[in-house]
Amino acid sequence: MASPFYVTTPLYYPNAAPHIGSTYTTVCADTFMRYHRAAGEETLFLTGTDEYGEKMVESAAAEGLEPKQFVDRMAARFQEIWGEIGIQYDRFIRTTDADHDRAVQHLWQTIYDRGEVEFRDYTGHYCVGCERYLIERELEQGKCPQHQTEPEIRSESNYFFRMSAHFEWLISQLENNPQLITPDRYRNEVLSLLRSGALDDLCISRPRDRLAWGIPIPWDESYVTYVWTDALVNYLTGAGYPDEPAWEERWSGVHHLIGKDILKAHAIFWPTMLHAAGIPLYQALHVHGYWNMDNVKISKSLGNLVDPLIMKEKYGFEAFRYYLLREMSFGLDTDFAEAGLVQRVNADLANDLGNLLNRSVSMLGRYFDGVVPAHEGESPLREVAERVTGDVDRHMRAFRTQRALAALWELVGAANKYIDSEAPWQLAKDPDQRERLATVMAEVLECVRVIAVLLESFLPHASARIIESLGDTPNAGSLAERLRWGELAAGTQTRKIEVLFPRIEVT
Ligand code: MSP
């Protein structure tokens, strides 16, 4: 049996509500899940919140709350917002969930029992923002390059995972499997980091008397797990590790989506932890870049956040969703600008797609009372549709929404061009051209249908509305069947719908 398609987002720190960064990854995961689900595969989509660690304790204290009260409130907020923008996750996991506690303890006990953990003294530069010790070489003028703050010098006795013992193995995995980390630039980055000799073992504990807000280390309750060594395990918890018999099968199909700032934890800590526990590696890690504003990363600490609910209110969520999926080339940084969003939405959705839909259904109404005519002839659209269907599939399986949408818009463009060159309004004037007119209109409508089916995982709402206007039922049948050219039967009654994406007027 084929592995299920299991896709994960990072677990977000719930010390601020979702913004463009977390929304982007979550929307991508939702889109990939929907695509694989439509293709008839079993899917599992996991997202959630990362609730332990000093950062949450500090944020809770700032609001006069206990950590648990604080994270309860924020986790509910995340779920509410994902619900409002139509994210269909299977599970919203919280690192404070009881089964996660069990998974973390089981995994670390296994690693410990295999002789991979040591107790040591350590003094180092600790950045609370990163929730980790930074090594000398990472500092820029004595500061954490990400948070622009000076780390604290801390001394502690702690448990260390012998991570460096797995580096040779990890290097060979990365060399032998070019698909393990995508895009390739991040695989190369990890390889050079591993080869540089700058990495050491990993401190996995925090003394409980200093930080009680964490999962106890199972063999020594005077310590809790360091937040990253707990949070990463969520991907296993979500698969049902260690108690559900199906966990291994689910795990065998896992793809992680992350932003580039958490590459090291996912590309080095996580695979070595898995290897030390005797668990197979993930299928792949897909790494995206930053959404910037005026070339600066959009972030909680800088306060230049883009709120998905405000975007929804201003433009409609699917317009924003389209912009996210179409604009960012996966792996590269992208500048967010509302002017760019407006331009993109107006050009692609209001003009190209909107006009195609509007004029094809209107003309069918005018010339054939809205009923799809029987026809004999063919159009060049079928060939384009079949090629684009293949291209979309290839790009989606390579986790590239931008390319998939660019391919899909080639089909939108081809359909518009076909209408322009065939000029049905001219054919309609000549009774001898009735058959030709029937062919042109039926082929155009068929093409609109295929476009709507392909659009489903990207813009589920708009796609369903288009399919309904074509007298069909959304999501009915397998993707392969629905993408077959010629499924729109003669005699189907279509109906006009309201404009899906009104032109955004800039005031
Ligand atoms: N809690 C950790 C992840 C643990 S996963 C086991 C964490 N959380 S976070 O809330 O700070 O960030 C979560 C994700 O949001 C990261 O993938 C990060 O890259 C992404 N983004 C935050 N700001 C971003 C942008 N401006 N642009 C794109 N994504 C960015 O790290």
PDB file of N, CA and C and ligand atoms in Angstrom, residues 9-13 19-22 24-25 50 55 228 231-232 234-235 257-262 266 288-292 297-300 328, ligand 1:
ATOM      1  N   THR A   9       3.233  21.594   9.305  1.00  0.00           N
ATOM      2  CA  THR A   9       3.772  22.957   9.398  1.00  0.00           C
ATOM      3  C   THR A   9       4.616  22.992  10.665  1.00  0.00           C
ATOM      4  N   PRO A  10       5.430  24.037  10.848  1.00  0.00           N
ATOM      5  CA  PRO A  10       6.081  24.161  12.155  1.00  0.00           C
ATOM      6  C   PRO A  10       4.989  24.388  13.206  1.00  0.00           C
ATOM      7  N   LEU A  11       5.316  24.112  14.435  1.00  0.00           N
ATOM      8  CA  LEU A  11       4.371  24.486  15.506  1.00  0.00           C
ATOM      9  C   LEU A  11       4.701  25.920  15.880  1.00  0.00           C
ATOM     10  N   TYR A  12       3.724  26.774  15.753  1.00  0.00           N
ATOM     11  CA  TYR A  12       3.979  28.206  15.943  1.00  0.00           C
ATOM     12  C   TYR A  12       4.036  28.560  17.422  1.00  0.00           C
ATOM     13  N   TYR A  13       4.917  29.504  17.745  1.00  0.00           N
ATOM     14  CA  TYR A  13       4.924  30.022  19.118  1.00  0.00           C
ATOM     15  C   TYR A  13       3.662  30.864  19.282  1.00  0.00           C
ATOM     16  N   HIS A  19       0.384  35.480  11.553  1.00  0.00           N
ATOM     17  CA  HIS A  19       0.639  36.586  10.630  1.00  0.00           C
ATOM     18  C   HIS A  19       1.043  36.001   9.290  1.00  0.00           C
ATOM     19  N   ILE A  20       1.582  36.823   8.417  1.00  0.00           N
ATOM     20  CA  ILE A  20       1.819  36.343   7.044  1.00  0.00           C
ATOM     21  C   ILE A  20       2.761  35.134   6.992  1.00  0.00           C
ATOM     22  N   GLY A  21       3.759  35.085   7.898  1.00  0.00           N
ATOM     23  CA  GLY A  21       4.718  33.977   7.871  1.00  0.00           C
ATOM     24  C   GLY A  21       4.031  32.653   8.177  1.00  0.00           C
ATOM     25  N   SER A  22       3.339  32.606   9.318  1.00  0.00           N
ATOM     26  CA  SER A  22       2.666  31.356   9.698  1.00  0.00           C
ATOM     27  C   SER A  22       1.507  31.064   8.745  1.00  0.00           C
ATOM     28  N   TYR A  24       1.353  31.781   5.574  1.00  0.00           N
ATOM     29  CA  TYR A  24       1.897  31.271   4.307  1.00  0.00           C
ATOM     30  C   TYR A  24       2.150  29.762   4.393  1.00  0.00           C
ATOM     31  N   THR A  25       2.885  29.343   5.421  1.00  0.00           N
ATOM     32  CA  THR A  25       3.227  27.915   5.510  1.00  0.00           C
ATOM     33  C   THR A  25       1.957  27.082   5.656  1.00  0.00           C
ATOM     34  N   ASP A  50       3.521  25.620  19.732  1.00  0.00           N
ATOM     35  CA  ASP A  50       4.722  25.225  20.475  1.00  0.00           C
ATOM     36  C   ASP A  50       4.696  25.999  21.789  1.00  0.00           C
ATOM     37  N   LYS A  55      10.220  31.601  26.574  1.00  0.00           N
ATOM     38  CA  LYS A  55       9.548  32.673  25.851  1.00  0.00           C
ATOM     39  C   LYS A  55       8.075  32.766  26.254  1.00  0.00           C
ATOM     40  N   TRP A 228      13.089  22.977  22.033  1.00  0.00           N
ATOM     41  CA  TRP A 228      13.205  22.415  20.676  1.00  0.00           C
ATOM     42  C   TRP A 228      13.200  20.886  20.690  1.00  0.00           C
ATOM     43  N   ALA A 231       9.559  20.137  21.032  1.00  0.00           N
ATOM     44  CA  ALA A 231       8.658  20.556  19.949  1.00  0.00           C
ATOM     45  C   ALA A 231       8.805  19.695  18.685  1.00  0.00           C
ATOM     46  N   LEU A 232      10.035  19.361  18.318  1.00  0.00           N
ATOM     47  CA  LEU A 232      10.234  18.600  17.078  1.00  0.00           C
ATOM     48  C   LEU A 232       9.503  17.256  17.094  1.00  0.00           C
ATOM     49  N   ASN A 234       6.708  16.592  17.967  1.00  0.00           N
ATOM     50  CA  ASN A 234       5.281  16.661  17.638  1.00  0.00           C
ATOM     51  C   ASN A 234       4.942  15.945  16.340  1.00  0.00           C
ATOM     52  N   TYR A 235       5.914  15.949  15.411  1.00  0.00           N
ATOM     53  CA  TYR A 235       5.638  15.326  14.110  1.00  0.00           C
ATOM     54  C   TYR A 235       5.424  13.818  14.262  1.00  0.00           C
ATOM     55  N   LEU A 257       7.138  21.207   6.117  1.00  0.00           N
ATOM     56  CA  LEU A 257       7.298  22.543   5.526  1.00  0.00           C
ATOM     57  C   LEU A 257       7.781  23.477   6.632  1.00  0.00           C
ATOM     58  N   ILE A 258       8.829  24.251   6.333  1.00  0.00           N
ATOM     59  CA  ILE A 258       9.338  25.189   7.337  1.00  0.00           C
ATOM     60  C   ILE A 258       9.872  26.458   6.665  1.00  0.00           C
ATOM     61  N   GLY A 259      10.094  27.494   7.486  1.00  0.00           N
ATOM     62  CA  GLY A 259      10.778  28.698   7.016  1.00  0.00           C
ATOM     63  C   GLY A 259      12.274  28.536   7.256  1.00  0.00           C
ATOM     64  N   LYS A 260      13.080  29.304   6.543  1.00  0.00           N
ATOM     65  CA  LYS A 260      14.529  29.070   6.558  1.00  0.00           C
ATOM     66  C   LYS A 260      15.190  29.342   7.913  1.00  0.00           C
ATOM     67  N   ASP A 261      14.544  30.137   8.784  1.00  0.00           N
ATOM     68  CA  ASP A 261      15.177  30.422  10.077  1.00  0.00           C
ATOM     69  C   ASP A 261      15.206  29.223  11.011  1.00  0.00           C
ATOM     70  N   ILE A 262      14.417  28.206  10.716  1.00  0.00           N
ATOM     71  CA  ILE A 262      14.435  27.043  11.605  1.00  0.00           C
ATOM     72  C   ILE A 262      14.987  25.808  10.882  1.00  0.00           C
ATOM     73  N   HIS A 266      15.576  21.605  12.071  1.00  0.00           N
ATOM     74  CA  HIS A 266      14.901  20.561  11.298  1.00  0.00           C
ATOM     75  C   HIS A 266      15.847  19.725  10.427  1.00  0.00           C
ATOM     76  N   HIS A 288      11.042  27.332   2.915  1.00  0.00           N
ATOM     77  CA  HIS A 288      10.714  28.580   2.203  1.00  0.00           C
ATOM     78  C   HIS A 288      11.463  29.768   2.791  1.00  0.00           C
ATOM     79  N   GLY A 289      11.462  30.865   2.041  1.00  0.00           N
ATOM     80  CA  GLY A 289      12.164  32.076   2.478  1.00  0.00           C
ATOM     81  C   GLY A 289      11.242  32.977   3.287  1.00  0.00           C
ATOM     82  N   TYR A 290      11.643  34.222   3.433  1.00  0.00           N
ATOM     83  CA  TYR A 290      10.882  35.173   4.245  1.00  0.00           C
ATOM     84  C   TYR A 290       9.986  36.059   3.403  1.00  0.00           C
ATOM     85  N   TRP A 291       8.865  36.395   3.994  1.00  0.00           N
ATOM     86  CA  TRP A 291       8.079  37.517   3.499  1.00  0.00           C
ATOM     87  C   TRP A 291       8.682  38.751   4.150  1.00  0.00           C
ATOM     88  N   ASN A 292       9.151  39.641   3.321  1.00  0.00           N
ATOM     89  CA  ASN A 292       9.768  40.867   3.814  1.00  0.00           C
ATOM     90  C   ASN A 292       8.868  42.058   3.535  1.00  0.00           C
ATOM     91  N   LYS A 297      12.603  41.437   7.163  1.00  0.00           N
ATOM     92  CA  LYS A 297      11.699  40.322   7.502  1.00  0.00           C
ATOM     93  C   LYS A 297      10.498  40.829   8.309  1.00  0.00           C
ATOM     94  N   ILE A 298       9.330  40.355   7.936  1.00  0.00           N
ATOM     95  CA  ILE A 298       8.136  40.679   8.705  1.00  0.00           C
ATOM     96  C   ILE A 298       8.164  39.821   9.960  1.00  0.00           C
ATOM     97  N   SER A 299       8.138  40.431  11.139  1.00  0.00           N
ATOM     98  CA  SER A 299       8.238  39.601  12.346  1.00  0.00           C
ATOM     99  C   SER A 299       7.577  40.248  13.549  1.00  0.00           C
ATOM    100  N   LYS A 300       7.286  39.349  14.500  1.00  0.00           N
ATOM    101  CA  LYS A 300       6.675  39.803  15.755  1.00  0.00           C
ATOM    102  C   LYS A 300       7.547  40.858  16.398  1.00  0.00           C
ATOM    103  N   MET A 328       5.174  34.017  -4.112  1.00  0.00           N
ATOM    104  CA  MET A 328       6.448  33.590  -3.530  1.00  0.00           C
ATOM    105  C   MET A 328       7.022  32.397  -4.278  1.00  0.00           C
TER     106      MET A 328
HETATM  107  N1  MSP B   1       8.129  27.182  17.456  1.00  0.00           N
HETATM  108  C1  MSP B   1       9.140  27.223  16.462  1.00  0.00           C
HETATM  109  C2  MSP B   1       8.983  26.079  15.490  1.00  0.00           C
HETATM  110  C3  MSP B   1       8.965  24.714  16.100  1.00  0.00           C
HETATM  111  S1  MSP B   1       8.665  23.473  14.929  1.00  0.00           S
HETATM  112  C4  MSP B   1       8.834  22.067  15.765  1.00  0.00           C
HETATM  113  C5  MSP B   1       9.076  28.563  15.726  1.00  0.00           C
HETATM  114  N2  MSP B   1       7.926  29.222  15.763  1.00  0.00           N
HETATM  115  S2  MSP B   1       7.662  30.673  15.094  1.00  0.00           S
HETATM  116  O1  MSP B   1       6.300  30.987  15.410  1.00  0.00           O
HETATM  117  O2  MSP B   1       8.646  31.604  15.523  1.00  0.00           O
HETATM  118  O3  MSP B   1       7.874  30.528  13.555  1.00  0.00           O
HETATM  119  C6  MSP B   1       7.189  29.602  12.852  1.00  0.00           C
HETATM  120  C7  MSP B   1       7.393  29.692  11.374  1.00  0.00           C
HETATM  121  O4  MSP B   1       6.992  30.959  10.860  1.00  0.00           O
HETATM  122  C8  MSP B   1       8.824  29.482  10.916  1.00  0.00           C
HETATM  123  O5  MSP B   1       8.822  28.529   9.865  1.00  0.00           O
HETATM  124  C9  MSP B   1       9.219  30.813  10.364  1.00  0.00           C
HETATM  125  O6  MSP B   1      10.107  30.689   9.290  1.00  0.00           O
HETATM  126  C10 MSP B   1       7.897  31.344   9.880  1.00  0.00           C
HETATM  127  N3  MSP B   1       7.956  32.784   9.710  1.00  0.00           N
HETATM  128  C11 MSP B   1       7.926  33.749  10.669  1.00  0.00           C
HETATM  129  N4  MSP B   1       8.067  34.955  10.046  1.00  0.00           N
HETATM  130  C12 MSP B   1       8.198  34.780   8.711  1.00  0.00           C
HETATM  131  C13 MSP B   1       8.201  35.632   7.598  1.00  0.00           C
HETATM  132  N5  MSP B   1       8.226  36.939   7.705  1.00  0.00           N
HETATM  133  N6  MSP B   1       8.143  35.061   6.367  1.00  0.00           N
HETATM  134  C14 MSP B   1       7.999  33.707   6.200  1.00  0.00           C
HETATM  135  N7  MSP B   1       7.968  32.882   7.227  1.00  0.00           N
HETATM  136  C15 MSP B   1       8.358  33.354   8.473  1.00  0.00           C
HETATM  137  O7  MSP B   1      10.053  28.928  15.114  1.00  0.00           O
END
